[in-house]
Amino acid sequence: MRLLFSIGAVLVAGMLAGGEVAGIAAPGPKFEPSRHQPQRLAADKDAQTVDVELILAVDVSYSMDMDELAVQREGYAQAIQSKEFLQALKLGPNGRIAVTYFEWAASSDQKVIIPWRLIDGPETADPVAAEIMKTPIRRASRTSISGAINFAMPLFEEDPYRGLRRVIDISGDGPNNNGGPVTVARDAALEKGIVINGLPIMVKEPSYSTMDIDNLDYYYEDCVIGGPGAFVISIKDREKFKEAIRTKLLMEVAGRTPERPVVPVADKDKEPRVNCMIGEKIWSDRWGR
């Protein structure tokens, strides 16, 4: 799957109807109704069980221009407040999620914008969206997807809530070019039962100055994502930026998977279509180190 995004309202309508819509498959087994569900939810109430612990890891490297960074911020804020998102929350057995939002660039550059927050309706969603929007936009050097994953993993241990699923959501517009190999970080996360989804941003033509690459979607599919139901939603049209972010969050919150999902290279015996060290190679060829 190289491109997947649908209109949020149509997506949620299909979810509420219990069917499959626009390339989105039904929830996995963890979201199937159980006759023991009421008892389990009652037992877990004090432990603050949530349907998913979701980490939003957002690229702020210099290859992202200021307009893209602003649209990206607005996309996440608006998605969290959207009617479709709030409806999707109610599809899970607990009707609530835990979310944290951080921005990343180099391997040592990560900044938490939103610490772990519980979202279970508009009263808790609105403050999260407002905090995302009021934080000053910044940019920083280098692109370390591996650093973002390594930073994200311990955050799950700091979360006061416990989720039925743990998901790292990585958005970015280029390959890893700093820190450890991205596949090593990815595999470490998968060993912990964490799912990694991707949002490759491909709205500009690849160029030497930005170190962009062709087929960034393939790179994310083969080198970044992994785990049960992992998926990639590519953004190739600036006008679709916010819609893609909303659709991605709806799928993650409701536990949906693509109807025709790509099986990540990490989950099967297959060579990647893209050199997973391509970012490091470009940087070395350009700067000699």
PDB file of C-alpha atoms in Angstrom:
ATOM      1  CA  MET A   1       0.000   0.000   0.000  1.00  0.00           C
ATOM      2  CA  ARG A   2       1.645   3.187  -1.159  1.00  0.00           C
ATOM      3  CA  LEU A   3      -1.225   5.591  -0.660  1.00  0.00           C
ATOM      4  CA  LEU A   4      -4.187   5.258   1.662  1.00  0.00           C
ATOM      5  CA  PHE A   5      -6.414   7.920   2.985  1.00  0.00           C
ATOM      6  CA  SER A   6     -10.160   8.386   2.977  1.00  0.00           C
ATOM      7  CA  ILE A   7     -12.589  11.024   4.151  1.00  0.00           C
ATOM      8  CA  GLY A   8     -12.897  10.823   7.914  1.00  0.00           C
ATOM      9  CA  ALA A   9     -16.651  11.092   8.034  1.00  0.00           C
ATOM     10  CA  VAL A  10     -17.075   8.196   5.619  1.00  0.00           C
ATOM     11  CA  LEU A  11     -14.566   6.151   7.574  1.00  0.00           C
ATOM     12  CA  VAL A  12     -16.361   6.617  10.876  1.00  0.00           C
ATOM     13  CA  ALA A  13     -19.757   6.022   9.317  1.00  0.00           C
ATOM     14  CA  GLY A  14     -18.517   2.657   8.105  1.00  0.00           C
ATOM     15  CA  MET A  15     -17.030   1.868  11.501  1.00  0.00           C
ATOM     16  CA  LEU A  16     -20.257   2.668  13.309  1.00  0.00           C
ATOM     17  CA  ALA A  17     -22.144   0.521  10.844  1.00  0.00           C
ATOM     18  CA  GLY A  18     -19.840  -2.365  11.686  1.00  0.00           C
ATOM     19  CA  GLY A  19     -18.620  -2.864   8.141  1.00  0.00           C
ATOM     20  CA  GLU A  20     -15.520  -2.283   6.068  1.00  0.00           C
ATOM     21  CA  VAL A  21     -15.035   0.990   4.265  1.00  0.00           C
ATOM     22  CA  ALA A  22     -12.629   2.605   1.827  1.00  0.00           C
ATOM     23  CA  GLY A  23      -9.848   0.071   2.223  1.00  0.00           C
ATOM     24  CA  ILE A  24     -10.187  -0.193   6.017  1.00  0.00           C
ATOM     25  CA  ALA A  25     -10.624  -3.635   7.523  1.00  0.00           C
ATOM     26  CA  ALA A  26     -12.550  -4.530  10.642  1.00  0.00           C
ATOM     27  CA  PRO A  27     -10.869  -4.441  14.070  1.00  0.00           C
ATOM     28  CA  GLY A  28      -8.558  -7.235  15.115  1.00  0.00           C
ATOM     29  CA  PRO A  29      -9.382  -9.814  17.784  1.00  0.00           C
ATOM     30  CA  LYS A  30      -8.577  -7.464  20.673  1.00  0.00           C
ATOM     31  CA  PHE A  31     -11.577  -5.379  19.741  1.00  0.00           C
ATOM     32  CA  GLU A  32     -14.088  -8.180  19.259  1.00  0.00           C
ATOM     33  CA  PRO A  33     -16.924  -8.091  21.790  1.00  0.00           C
ATOM     34  CA  SER A  34     -16.597 -10.492  24.702  1.00  0.00           C
ATOM     35  CA  ARG A  35     -19.230 -11.711  27.112  1.00  0.00           C
ATOM     36  CA  HIS A  36     -16.654 -11.124  29.858  1.00  0.00           C
ATOM     37  CA  GLN A  37     -16.023  -7.532  28.789  1.00  0.00           C
ATOM     38  CA  PRO A  38     -18.113  -5.792  31.510  1.00  0.00           C
ATOM     39  CA  GLN A  39     -16.384  -7.742  34.281  1.00  0.00           C
ATOM     40  CA  ARG A  40     -12.948  -7.084  32.808  1.00  0.00           C
ATOM     41  CA  LEU A  41     -13.591  -3.378  32.428  1.00  0.00           C
ATOM     42  CA  ALA A  42     -14.817  -3.143  36.004  1.00  0.00           C
ATOM     43  CA  ALA A  43     -11.700  -4.934  37.263  1.00  0.00           C
ATOM     44  CA  ASP A  44      -9.420  -2.680  35.254  1.00  0.00           C
ATOM     45  CA  LYS A  45     -11.128   0.601  36.111  1.00  0.00           C
ATOM     46  CA  ASP A  46      -8.724   1.504  38.912  1.00  0.00           C
ATOM     47  CA  ALA A  47      -5.753   0.668  36.686  1.00  0.00           C
ATOM     48  CA  GLN A  48      -6.964   3.200  34.092  1.00  0.00           C
ATOM     49  CA  THR A  49      -6.980   0.783  31.209  1.00  0.00           C
ATOM     50  CA  VAL A  50      -7.150   2.478  27.810  1.00  0.00           C
ATOM     51  CA  ASP A  51      -7.681   1.108  24.335  1.00  0.00           C
ATOM     52  CA  VAL A  52      -4.316   2.320  23.051  1.00  0.00           C
ATOM     53  CA  GLU A  53      -1.244   4.087  24.346  1.00  0.00           C
ATOM     54  CA  LEU A  54      -0.401   6.282  21.366  1.00  0.00           C
ATOM     55  CA  ILE A  55       2.869   8.160  20.906  1.00  0.00           C
ATOM     56  CA  LEU A  56       2.813  10.823  18.197  1.00  0.00           C
ATOM     57  CA  ALA A  57       6.416  11.404  17.074  1.00  0.00           C
ATOM     58  CA  VAL A  58       6.577  14.411  14.734  1.00  0.00           C
ATOM     59  CA  ASP A  59       9.489  15.444  12.507  1.00  0.00           C
ATOM     60  CA  VAL A  60      10.689  19.068  12.846  1.00  0.00           C
ATOM     61  CA  SER A  61      13.921  18.772  10.855  1.00  0.00           C
ATOM     62  CA  TYR A  62      15.044  21.611   8.571  1.00  0.00           C
ATOM     63  CA  SER A  63      13.810  19.727   5.504  1.00  0.00           C
ATOM     64  CA  MET A  64      10.303  20.583   6.719  1.00  0.00           C
ATOM     65  CA  ASP A  65       9.467  24.159   5.750  1.00  0.00           C
ATOM     66  CA  MET A  66       7.615  26.461   8.151  1.00  0.00           C
ATOM     67  CA  ASP A  67       4.346  26.107   6.272  1.00  0.00           C
ATOM     68  CA  GLU A  68       4.520  22.317   6.460  1.00  0.00           C
ATOM     69  CA  LEU A  69       5.271  22.477  10.169  1.00  0.00           C
ATOM     70  CA  ALA A  70       2.292  24.766  10.758  1.00  0.00           C
ATOM     71  CA  VAL A  71      -0.072  22.580   8.709  1.00  0.00           C
ATOM     72  CA  GLN A  72       1.231  19.482  10.500  1.00  0.00           C
ATOM     73  CA  ARG A  73       0.510  21.031  13.907  1.00  0.00           C
ATOM     74  CA  GLU A  74      -2.949  22.156  12.806  1.00  0.00           C
ATOM     75  CA  GLY A  75      -3.627  18.715  11.358  1.00  0.00           C
ATOM     76  CA  TYR A  76      -3.010  16.941  14.658  1.00  0.00           C
ATOM     77  CA  ALA A  77      -4.906  19.521  16.714  1.00  0.00           C
ATOM     78  CA  GLN A  78      -7.927  19.514  14.422  1.00  0.00           C
ATOM     79  CA  ALA A  79      -7.946  15.719  14.155  1.00  0.00           C
ATOM     80  CA  ILE A  80      -8.018  15.294  17.942  1.00  0.00           C
ATOM     81  CA  GLN A  81     -10.972  17.678  18.196  1.00  0.00           C
ATOM     82  CA  SER A  82     -12.867  16.308  15.212  1.00  0.00           C
ATOM     83  CA  LYS A  83     -16.268  14.713  15.500  1.00  0.00           C
ATOM     84  CA  GLU A  84     -14.961  11.650  13.649  1.00  0.00           C
ATOM     85  CA  PHE A  85     -12.115  11.162  16.140  1.00  0.00           C
ATOM     86  CA  LEU A  86     -14.398  11.526  19.149  1.00  0.00           C
ATOM     87  CA  GLN A  87     -16.804   9.005  17.633  1.00  0.00           C
ATOM     88  CA  ALA A  88     -13.939   6.587  16.956  1.00  0.00           C
ATOM     89  CA  LEU A  89     -12.968   6.750  20.637  1.00  0.00           C
ATOM     90  CA  LYS A  90     -16.288   5.148  21.532  1.00  0.00           C
ATOM     91  CA  LEU A  91     -15.633   2.127  19.317  1.00  0.00           C
ATOM     92  CA  GLY A  92     -13.051   0.723  21.721  1.00  0.00           C
ATOM     93  CA  PRO A  93     -14.010  -1.384  24.722  1.00  0.00           C
ATOM     94  CA  ASN A  94     -12.861   1.314  27.151  1.00  0.00           C
ATOM     95  CA  GLY A  95     -13.788   4.397  25.139  1.00  0.00           C
ATOM     96  CA  ARG A  96     -10.572   6.208  25.992  1.00  0.00           C
ATOM     97  CA  ILE A  97      -6.940   6.433  24.928  1.00  0.00           C
ATOM     98  CA  ALA A  98      -3.680   7.792  26.332  1.00  0.00           C
ATOM     99  CA  VAL A  99      -1.617  10.017  24.063  1.00  0.00           C
ATOM    100  CA  THR A 100       1.692  11.860  24.181  1.00  0.00           C
ATOM    101  CA  TYR A 101       3.125  14.121  21.468  1.00  0.00           C
ATOM    102  CA  PHE A 102       6.790  14.903  20.914  1.00  0.00           C
ATOM    103  CA  GLU A 103       8.850  16.532  18.175  1.00  0.00           C
ATOM    104  CA  TRP A 104      12.162  15.174  16.976  1.00  0.00           C
ATOM    105  CA  ALA A 105      15.111  15.906  14.694  1.00  0.00           C
ATOM    106  CA  ALA A 106      18.661  14.686  15.500  1.00  0.00           C
ATOM    107  CA  SER A 107      19.334  11.616  17.642  1.00  0.00           C
ATOM    108  CA  SER A 108      19.734  13.795  20.750  1.00  0.00           C
ATOM    109  CA  ASP A 109      16.954  16.259  19.894  1.00  0.00           C
ATOM    110  CA  GLN A 110      13.484  15.310  21.106  1.00  0.00           C
ATOM    111  CA  LYS A 111      11.049  17.600  22.887  1.00  0.00           C
ATOM    112  CA  VAL A 112       7.845  16.447  24.565  1.00  0.00           C
ATOM    113  CA  ILE A 113       5.059  18.896  23.739  1.00  0.00           C
ATOM    114  CA  ILE A 114       2.188  16.962  25.344  1.00  0.00           C
ATOM    115  CA  PRO A 115       3.003  14.635  28.276  1.00  0.00           C
ATOM    116  CA  TRP A 116       0.767  11.594  28.662  1.00  0.00           C
ATOM    117  CA  ARG A 117      -2.875  12.648  28.648  1.00  0.00           C
ATOM    118  CA  LEU A 118      -6.109  10.707  28.831  1.00  0.00           C
ATOM    119  CA  ILE A 119      -8.603  11.480  26.065  1.00  0.00           C
ATOM    120  CA  ASP A 120     -12.124  10.187  26.502  1.00  0.00           C
ATOM    121  CA  GLY A 121     -14.249  12.962  24.995  1.00  0.00           C
ATOM    122  CA  PRO A 122     -14.306  16.633  23.975  1.00  0.00           C
ATOM    123  CA  GLU A 123     -13.572  17.860  27.513  1.00  0.00           C
ATOM    124  CA  THR A 124     -10.196  16.107  27.495  1.00  0.00           C
ATOM    125  CA  ALA A 125      -9.494  16.399  23.752  1.00  0.00           C
ATOM    126  CA  ASP A 126      -9.859  20.184  23.511  1.00  0.00           C
ATOM    127  CA  PRO A 127      -7.084  21.059  26.003  1.00  0.00           C
ATOM    128  CA  VAL A 128      -4.658  18.704  24.231  1.00  0.00           C
ATOM    129  CA  ALA A 129      -5.409  20.316  20.875  1.00  0.00           C
ATOM    130  CA  ALA A 130      -5.049  23.797  22.361  1.00  0.00           C
ATOM    131  CA  GLU A 131      -1.678  22.963  23.890  1.00  0.00           C
ATOM    132  CA  ILE A 132      -0.384  21.603  20.588  1.00  0.00           C
ATOM    133  CA  MET A 133      -1.364  24.827  18.840  1.00  0.00           C
ATOM    134  CA  LYS A 134       0.025  27.262  21.421  1.00  0.00           C
ATOM    135  CA  THR A 135       3.526  25.745  21.519  1.00  0.00           C
ATOM    136  CA  PRO A 136       5.958  27.773  19.373  1.00  0.00           C
ATOM    137  CA  ILE A 137       6.988  26.061  16.152  1.00  0.00           C
ATOM    138  CA  ARG A 138      10.652  25.143  15.938  1.00  0.00           C
ATOM    139  CA  ARG A 139      13.043  23.535  13.460  1.00  0.00           C
ATOM    140  CA  ALA A 140      16.258  21.622  14.079  1.00  0.00           C
ATOM    141  CA  SER A 141      19.027  19.841  12.191  1.00  0.00           C
ATOM    142  CA  ARG A 142      19.352  16.218  11.058  1.00  0.00           C
ATOM    143  CA  THR A 143      16.791  13.431  10.808  1.00  0.00           C
ATOM    144  CA  SER A 144      17.002  10.563  13.284  1.00  0.00           C
ATOM    145  CA  ILE A 145      14.042   8.213  13.075  1.00  0.00           C
ATOM    146  CA  SER A 146      16.028   5.737  15.149  1.00  0.00           C
ATOM    147  CA  GLY A 147      16.505   8.412  17.803  1.00  0.00           C
ATOM    148  CA  ALA A 148      12.762   9.086  17.825  1.00  0.00           C
ATOM    149  CA  ILE A 149      11.958   5.393  18.282  1.00  0.00           C
ATOM    150  CA  ASN A 150      14.575   4.968  21.010  1.00  0.00           C
ATOM    151  CA  PHE A 151      13.225   8.043  22.791  1.00  0.00           C
ATOM    152  CA  ALA A 152       9.640   6.812  22.474  1.00  0.00           C
ATOM    153  CA  MET A 153      10.064   3.320  23.907  1.00  0.00           C
ATOM    154  CA  PRO A 154      10.764   4.328  27.549  1.00  0.00           C
ATOM    155  CA  LEU A 155       7.824   6.736  27.465  1.00  0.00           C
ATOM    156  CA  PHE A 156       5.469   3.757  27.651  1.00  0.00           C
ATOM    157  CA  GLU A 157       6.940   2.863  31.047  1.00  0.00           C
ATOM    158  CA  GLU A 158       6.217   6.395  32.280  1.00  0.00           C
ATOM    159  CA  ASP A 159       2.580   6.265  31.177  1.00  0.00           C
ATOM    160  CA  PRO A 160       0.198   6.037  34.167  1.00  0.00           C
ATOM    161  CA  TYR A 161      -2.339   4.303  31.910  1.00  0.00           C
ATOM    162  CA  ARG A 162      -2.188   0.778  30.516  1.00  0.00           C
ATOM    163  CA  GLY A 163      -3.289   0.132  26.968  1.00  0.00           C
ATOM    164  CA  LEU A 164      -4.536  -2.908  25.114  1.00  0.00           C
ATOM    165  CA  ARG A 165      -2.153  -1.759  22.371  1.00  0.00           C
ATOM    166  CA  ARG A 166       1.020   0.314  22.288  1.00  0.00           C
ATOM    167  CA  VAL A 167       1.651   2.329  19.116  1.00  0.00           C
ATOM    168  CA  ILE A 168       4.401   4.700  17.970  1.00  0.00           C
ATOM    169  CA  ASP A 169       3.226   6.932  15.144  1.00  0.00           C
ATOM    170  CA  ILE A 170       6.188   8.351  13.178  1.00  0.00           C
ATOM    171  CA  SER A 171       5.745  11.207  10.716  1.00  0.00           C
ATOM    172  CA  GLY A 172       8.629  12.560   8.656  1.00  0.00           C
ATOM    173  CA  ASP A 173       9.769  13.734   5.240  1.00  0.00           C
ATOM    174  CA  GLY A 174      13.098  11.968   4.872  1.00  0.00           C
ATOM    175  CA  PRO A 175      15.117   8.862   5.728  1.00  0.00           C
ATOM    176  CA  ASN A 176      17.190   8.339   8.840  1.00  0.00           C
ATOM    177  CA  ASN A 177      20.577  10.090   8.518  1.00  0.00           C
ATOM    178  CA  ASN A 178      21.711  10.382  12.127  1.00  0.00           C
ATOM    179  CA  GLY A 179      22.033   8.120  15.148  1.00  0.00           C
ATOM    180  CA  GLY A 180      21.870   4.331  15.020  1.00  0.00           C
ATOM    181  CA  PRO A 181      20.398   2.316  12.144  1.00  0.00           C
ATOM    182  CA  VAL A 182      16.643   2.684  11.969  1.00  0.00           C
ATOM    183  CA  THR A 183      16.104  -1.072  11.602  1.00  0.00           C
ATOM    184  CA  VAL A 184      17.879  -1.769  14.902  1.00  0.00           C
ATOM    185  CA  ALA A 185      15.615   0.671  16.756  1.00  0.00           C
ATOM    186  CA  ARG A 186      12.546  -0.668  14.957  1.00  0.00           C
ATOM    187  CA  ASP A 187      13.361  -4.284  15.840  1.00  0.00           C
ATOM    188  CA  ALA A 188      13.929  -3.364  19.493  1.00  0.00           C
ATOM    189  CA  ALA A 189      10.467  -1.812  19.623  1.00  0.00           C
ATOM    190  CA  LEU A 190       8.843  -4.805  17.941  1.00  0.00           C
ATOM    191  CA  GLU A 191      10.437  -7.137  20.481  1.00  0.00           C
ATOM    192  CA  LYS A 192       8.566  -5.205  23.175  1.00  0.00           C
ATOM    193  CA  GLY A 193       5.242  -5.737  21.388  1.00  0.00           C
ATOM    194  CA  ILE A 194       5.075  -2.140  20.174  1.00  0.00           C
ATOM    195  CA  VAL A 195       3.503  -1.361  16.790  1.00  0.00           C
ATOM    196  CA  ILE A 196       5.078   1.345  14.609  1.00  0.00           C
ATOM    197  CA  ASN A 197       2.995   3.151  11.963  1.00  0.00           C
ATOM    198  CA  GLY A 198       4.285   5.713   9.485  1.00  0.00           C
ATOM    199  CA  LEU A 199       3.242   8.944   7.833  1.00  0.00           C
ATOM    200  CA  PRO A 200       5.844   9.704   5.131  1.00  0.00           C
ATOM    201  CA  ILE A 201       5.474  13.268   3.874  1.00  0.00           C
ATOM    202  CA  MET A 202       6.171  13.459   0.139  1.00  0.00           C
ATOM    203  CA  VAL A 203       4.805  16.831  -0.919  1.00  0.00           C
ATOM    204  CA  LYS A 204       8.065  18.126  -2.435  1.00  0.00           C
ATOM    205  CA  GLU A 205      10.176  16.810  -5.283  1.00  0.00           C
ATOM    206  CA  PRO A 206      13.281  15.037  -3.955  1.00  0.00           C
ATOM    207  CA  SER A 207      16.322  17.311  -4.110  1.00  0.00           C
ATOM    208  CA  TYR A 208      19.983  17.295  -3.154  1.00  0.00           C
ATOM    209  CA  SER A 209      19.538  20.294  -0.869  1.00  0.00           C
ATOM    210  CA  THR A 210      16.891  18.661   1.314  1.00  0.00           C
ATOM    211  CA  MET A 211      18.264  15.099   1.169  1.00  0.00           C
ATOM    212  CA  ASP A 212      14.822  13.784   0.242  1.00  0.00           C
ATOM    213  CA  ILE A 213      14.601  10.441  -1.547  1.00  0.00           C
ATOM    214  CA  ASP A 214      12.356   8.821  -4.122  1.00  0.00           C
ATOM    215  CA  ASN A 215       9.933   6.225  -2.765  1.00  0.00           C
ATOM    216  CA  LEU A 216       9.983   7.433   0.833  1.00  0.00           C
ATOM    217  CA  ASP A 217       6.800   5.393   1.265  1.00  0.00           C
ATOM    218  CA  TYR A 218       8.716   2.214   0.371  1.00  0.00           C
ATOM    219  CA  TYR A 219      11.424   3.231   2.835  1.00  0.00           C
ATOM    220  CA  TYR A 220       8.864   3.608   5.626  1.00  0.00           C
ATOM    221  CA  GLU A 221       7.169   0.324   4.732  1.00  0.00           C
ATOM    222  CA  ASP A 222      10.419  -1.661   4.582  1.00  0.00           C
ATOM    223  CA  CYS A 223      12.644   0.061   7.135  1.00  0.00           C
ATOM    224  CA  VAL A 224      10.484   1.873   9.714  1.00  0.00           C
ATOM    225  CA  ILE A 225       7.090   0.299  10.425  1.00  0.00           C
ATOM    226  CA  GLY A 226       6.317  -3.072  11.950  1.00  0.00           C
ATOM    227  CA  GLY A 227       4.072  -5.063  14.242  1.00  0.00           C
ATOM    228  CA  PRO A 228       0.537  -6.461  13.874  1.00  0.00           C
ATOM    229  CA  GLY A 229      -1.600  -4.276  11.616  1.00  0.00           C
ATOM    230  CA  ALA A 230       1.196  -1.730  11.003  1.00  0.00           C
ATOM    231  CA  PHE A 231       0.484   0.626   8.135  1.00  0.00           C
ATOM    232  CA  VAL A 232       1.746   3.599   6.163  1.00  0.00           C
ATOM    233  CA  ILE A 233      -0.291   6.543   4.923  1.00  0.00           C
ATOM    234  CA  SER A 234       1.646   8.621   2.408  1.00  0.00           C
ATOM    235  CA  ILE A 235       1.036  12.331   1.890  1.00  0.00           C
ATOM    236  CA  LYS A 236       1.809  13.441  -1.661  1.00  0.00           C
ATOM    237  CA  ASP A 237      -0.554  16.394  -1.836  1.00  0.00           C
ATOM    238  CA  ARG A 238      -0.176  19.348   0.532  1.00  0.00           C
ATOM    239  CA  GLU A 239      -3.951  19.861   0.404  1.00  0.00           C
ATOM    240  CA  LYS A 240      -4.465  16.333   1.783  1.00  0.00           C
ATOM    241  CA  PHE A 241      -2.118  16.814   4.727  1.00  0.00           C
ATOM    242  CA  LYS A 242      -4.752  17.322   7.414  1.00  0.00           C
ATOM    243  CA  GLU A 243      -7.078  14.679   5.993  1.00  0.00           C
ATOM    244  CA  ALA A 244      -4.304  12.078   6.043  1.00  0.00           C
ATOM    245  CA  ILE A 245      -3.424  12.871   9.662  1.00  0.00           C
ATOM    246  CA  ARG A 246      -7.087  12.562  10.686  1.00  0.00           C
ATOM    247  CA  THR A 247      -7.537   9.253   8.870  1.00  0.00           C
ATOM    248  CA  LYS A 248      -4.364   7.853  10.415  1.00  0.00           C
ATOM    249  CA  LEU A 249      -5.489   8.747  13.933  1.00  0.00           C
ATOM    250  CA  LEU A 250      -8.950   7.295  13.331  1.00  0.00           C
ATOM    251  CA  MET A 251      -7.440   3.981  12.258  1.00  0.00           C
ATOM    252  CA  GLU A 252      -5.107   3.862  15.250  1.00  0.00           C
ATOM    253  CA  VAL A 253      -7.736   4.795  17.813  1.00  0.00           C
ATOM    254  CA  ALA A 254     -10.381   2.413  16.466  1.00  0.00           C
ATOM    255  CA  GLY A 255      -7.901  -0.447  16.016  1.00  0.00           C
ATOM    256  CA  ARG A 256      -8.473  -0.663  12.266  1.00  0.00           C
ATOM    257  CA  THR A 257      -6.057  -1.997   9.683  1.00  0.00           C
ATOM    258  CA  PRO A 258      -5.881  -1.520   5.922  1.00  0.00           C
ATOM    259  CA  GLU A 259      -8.022  -3.909   3.925  1.00  0.00           C
ATOM    260  CA  ARG A 260      -4.992  -4.788   1.800  1.00  0.00           C
ATOM    261  CA  PRO A 261      -2.150  -4.157   4.223  1.00  0.00           C
ATOM    262  CA  VAL A 262       1.517  -4.289   3.390  1.00  0.00           C
ATOM    263  CA  VAL A 263       3.225  -6.933   5.491  1.00  0.00           C
ATOM    264  CA  PRO A 264       6.252  -5.047   6.838  1.00  0.00           C
ATOM    265  CA  VAL A 265       9.656  -6.457   5.933  1.00  0.00           C
ATOM    266  CA  ALA A 266      10.313  -6.642   9.683  1.00  0.00           C
ATOM    267  CA  ASP A 267       7.487  -9.186   9.963  1.00  0.00           C
ATOM    268  CA  LYS A 268       8.556 -11.514   7.174  1.00  0.00           C
ATOM    269  CA  ASP A 269      11.576 -13.007   5.443  1.00  0.00           C
ATOM    270  CA  LYS A 270      12.015 -10.492   2.635  1.00  0.00           C
ATOM    271  CA  GLU A 271      14.698  -8.077   1.541  1.00  0.00           C
ATOM    272  CA  PRO A 272      13.746  -4.369   1.637  1.00  0.00           C
ATOM    273  CA  ARG A 273      13.141  -2.632  -1.689  1.00  0.00           C
ATOM    274  CA  VAL A 274      15.037   0.409  -0.450  1.00  0.00           C
ATOM    275  CA  ASN A 275      18.471   0.532   1.173  1.00  0.00           C
ATOM    276  CA  CYS A 276      17.635   1.166   4.829  1.00  0.00           C
ATOM    277  CA  MET A 277      20.959   3.023   5.192  1.00  0.00           C
ATOM    278  CA  ILE A 278      20.272   5.339   2.257  1.00  0.00           C
ATOM    279  CA  GLY A 279      19.978   8.447   4.434  1.00  0.00           C
ATOM    280  CA  GLU A 280      23.302   7.766   6.108  1.00  0.00           C
ATOM    281  CA  LYS A 281      24.900   7.148   2.704  1.00  0.00           C
ATOM    282  CA  ILE A 282      23.580  10.407   1.261  1.00  0.00           C
ATOM    283  CA  TRP A 283      24.859  12.326   4.284  1.00  0.00           C
ATOM    284  CA  SER A 284      28.280  10.651   4.082  1.00  0.00           C
ATOM    285  CA  ASP A 285      28.596  11.271   0.350  1.00  0.00           C
ATOM    286  CA  ARG A 286      27.632  14.899   0.819  1.00  0.00           C
ATOM    287  CA  TRP A 287      29.648  15.807   3.889  1.00  0.00           C
ATOM    288  CA  GLY A 288      32.354  13.134   3.855  1.00  0.00           C
ATOM    289  CA  ARG A 289      31.494  11.721   7.234  1.00  0.00           C
TER     290      ARG A 289
END
